[in-house]
Short mmCIF file of C-alpha atoms and ligand atoms in Angstrom, two decimals:
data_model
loop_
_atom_site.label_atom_id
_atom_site.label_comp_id
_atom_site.label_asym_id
_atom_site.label_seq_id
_atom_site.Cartn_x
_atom_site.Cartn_y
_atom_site.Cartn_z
CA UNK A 1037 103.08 84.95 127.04
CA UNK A 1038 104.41 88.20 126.98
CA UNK A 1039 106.68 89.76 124.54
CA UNK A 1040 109.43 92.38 124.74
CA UNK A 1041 109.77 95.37 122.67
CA UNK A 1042 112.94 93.39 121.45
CA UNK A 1043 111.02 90.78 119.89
CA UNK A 1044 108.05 93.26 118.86
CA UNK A 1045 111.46 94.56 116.69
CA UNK A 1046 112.59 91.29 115.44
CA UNK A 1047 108.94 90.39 114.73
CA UNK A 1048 108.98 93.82 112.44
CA UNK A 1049 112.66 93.05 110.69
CA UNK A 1050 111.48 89.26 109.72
CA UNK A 1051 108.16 90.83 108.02
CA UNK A 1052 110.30 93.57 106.28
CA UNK A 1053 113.03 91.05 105.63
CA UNK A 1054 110.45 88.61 103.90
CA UNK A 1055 107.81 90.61 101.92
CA UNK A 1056 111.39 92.44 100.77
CA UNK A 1057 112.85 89.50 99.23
CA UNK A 1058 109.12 88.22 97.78
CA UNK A 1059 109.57 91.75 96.18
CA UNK A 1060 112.71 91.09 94.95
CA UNK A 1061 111.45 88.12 93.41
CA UNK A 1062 108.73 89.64 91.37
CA UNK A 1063 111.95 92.69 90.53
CA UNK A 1064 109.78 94.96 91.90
CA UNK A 1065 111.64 96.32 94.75
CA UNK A 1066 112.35 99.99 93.61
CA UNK A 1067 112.75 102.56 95.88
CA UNK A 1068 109.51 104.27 95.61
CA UNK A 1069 107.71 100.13 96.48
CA UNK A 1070 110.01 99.65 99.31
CA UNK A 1071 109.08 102.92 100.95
CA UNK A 1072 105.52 101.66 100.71
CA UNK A 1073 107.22 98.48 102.82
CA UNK A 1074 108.32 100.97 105.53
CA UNK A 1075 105.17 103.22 105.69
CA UNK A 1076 103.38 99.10 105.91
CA UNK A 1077 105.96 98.64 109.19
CA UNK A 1078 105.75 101.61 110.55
CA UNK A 1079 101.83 100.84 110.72
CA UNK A 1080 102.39 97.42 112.28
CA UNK A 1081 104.60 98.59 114.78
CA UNK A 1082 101.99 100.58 115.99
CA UNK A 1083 99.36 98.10 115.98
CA UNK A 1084 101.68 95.49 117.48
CA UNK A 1085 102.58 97.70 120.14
CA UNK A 1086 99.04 98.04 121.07
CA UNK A 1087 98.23 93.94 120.93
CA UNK A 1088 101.88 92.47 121.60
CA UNK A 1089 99.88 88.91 120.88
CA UNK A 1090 99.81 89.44 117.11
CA UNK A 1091 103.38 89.53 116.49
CA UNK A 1092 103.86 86.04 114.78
CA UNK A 1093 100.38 87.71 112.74
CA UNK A 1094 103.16 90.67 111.40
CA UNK A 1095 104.23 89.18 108.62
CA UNK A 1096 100.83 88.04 107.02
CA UNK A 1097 99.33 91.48 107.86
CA UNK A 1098 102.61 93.46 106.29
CA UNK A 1099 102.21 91.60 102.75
CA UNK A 1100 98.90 92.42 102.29
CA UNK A 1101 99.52 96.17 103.46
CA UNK A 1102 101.53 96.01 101.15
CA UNK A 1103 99.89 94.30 98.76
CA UNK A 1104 97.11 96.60 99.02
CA UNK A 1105 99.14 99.63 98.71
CA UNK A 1106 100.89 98.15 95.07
CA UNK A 1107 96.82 97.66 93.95
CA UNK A 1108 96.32 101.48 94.39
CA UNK A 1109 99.63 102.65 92.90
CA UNK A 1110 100.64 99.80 90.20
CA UNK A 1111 98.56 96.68 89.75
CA UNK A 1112 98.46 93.57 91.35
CA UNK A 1113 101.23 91.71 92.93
CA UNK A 1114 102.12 88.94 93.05
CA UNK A 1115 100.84 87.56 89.38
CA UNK A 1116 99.56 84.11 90.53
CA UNK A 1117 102.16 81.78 88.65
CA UNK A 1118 99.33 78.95 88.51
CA UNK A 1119 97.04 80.53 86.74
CA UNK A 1120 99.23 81.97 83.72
CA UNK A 1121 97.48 80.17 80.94
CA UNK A 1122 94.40 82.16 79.27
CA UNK A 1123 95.18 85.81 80.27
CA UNK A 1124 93.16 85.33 83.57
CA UNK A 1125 96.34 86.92 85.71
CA UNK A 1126 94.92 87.64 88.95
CA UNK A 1127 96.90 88.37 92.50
CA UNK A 1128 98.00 85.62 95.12
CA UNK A 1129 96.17 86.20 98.11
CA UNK A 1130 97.71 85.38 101.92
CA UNK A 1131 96.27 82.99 104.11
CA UNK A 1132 95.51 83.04 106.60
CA UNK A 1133 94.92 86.99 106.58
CA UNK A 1134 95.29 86.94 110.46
CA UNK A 1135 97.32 84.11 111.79
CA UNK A 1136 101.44 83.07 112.04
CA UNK A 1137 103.16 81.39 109.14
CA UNK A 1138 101.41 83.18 106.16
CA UNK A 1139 101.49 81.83 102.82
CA UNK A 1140 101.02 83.19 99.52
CA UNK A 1141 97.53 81.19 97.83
CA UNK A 1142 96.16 81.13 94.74
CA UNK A 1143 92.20 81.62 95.07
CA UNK A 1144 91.29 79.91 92.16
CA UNK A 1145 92.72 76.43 92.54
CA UNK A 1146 93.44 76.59 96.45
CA UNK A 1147 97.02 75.85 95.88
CA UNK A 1148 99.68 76.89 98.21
CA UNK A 1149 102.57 78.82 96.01
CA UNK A 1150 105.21 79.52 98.92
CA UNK A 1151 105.40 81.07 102.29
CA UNK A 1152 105.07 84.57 102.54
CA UNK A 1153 109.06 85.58 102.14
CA UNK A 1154 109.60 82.56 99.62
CA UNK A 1155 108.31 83.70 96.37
CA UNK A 1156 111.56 83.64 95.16
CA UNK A 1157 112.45 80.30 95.20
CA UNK A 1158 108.77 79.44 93.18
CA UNK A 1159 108.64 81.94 90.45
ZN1 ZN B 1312 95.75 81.37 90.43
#
């Protein structure tokens, strides 16, 4: 299966719309964190235009860009919402790190807190 540069883009606008909104959730979409969103997109549209296969991967691979970038700059995101009892806050990690339909995991107990893009509706 091949894909189009038109759903290469749509592939890129879900990812920004969801990792936005899980963001949003945590209220920690300020301007300076969503620019680190787009300089996470404009990455993956480079690397998706290069392997046109990983475009379901997008998603998964734009929350921990981002993820990663919010480690370097602020602290870790997003606070596992399991694990809240005896100061051990530690980040959610996605899973699977390369594959479609990421979810947000907590590493600790294995449980599955939401879909990537569904924080919101958990925390
Ligand atoms: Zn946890």
């Amino acid at each position: 299966m091949t894909m189009g540069p038109m759903k290469l883009e749509q592939a890129l606008h879900a990812a920004r719309a969801l990792v936005l909104a899980d963001l949003a959730a945590g209220e920690v979409a300020r301007a300076d964190i969503v620019s680190l969103v787009e300089d996470a997109i404009a990455h993956r549209r480079w690397w998706v235009e290069q392997w046109p296969e990983g475009a379901a991967y997008v998603a998964g691979l734009v929350a921990q860009d981002v993820q990663d970038a919010l480690l370097e700059r602020y602290g870790r995101w997003p606070l596992c919402p399991v694990c809240t009892q005896g100061g051990d806050l530690h980040a959610l990690d996605v899973e699977p790190e390369l594959g479609p339909d990421p979810h947000w995991v907590c590493g600790k107990t294995a449980v599955a807190v939401a879909p990537v893009g569904s924080l919101g509706t958990t925390l």
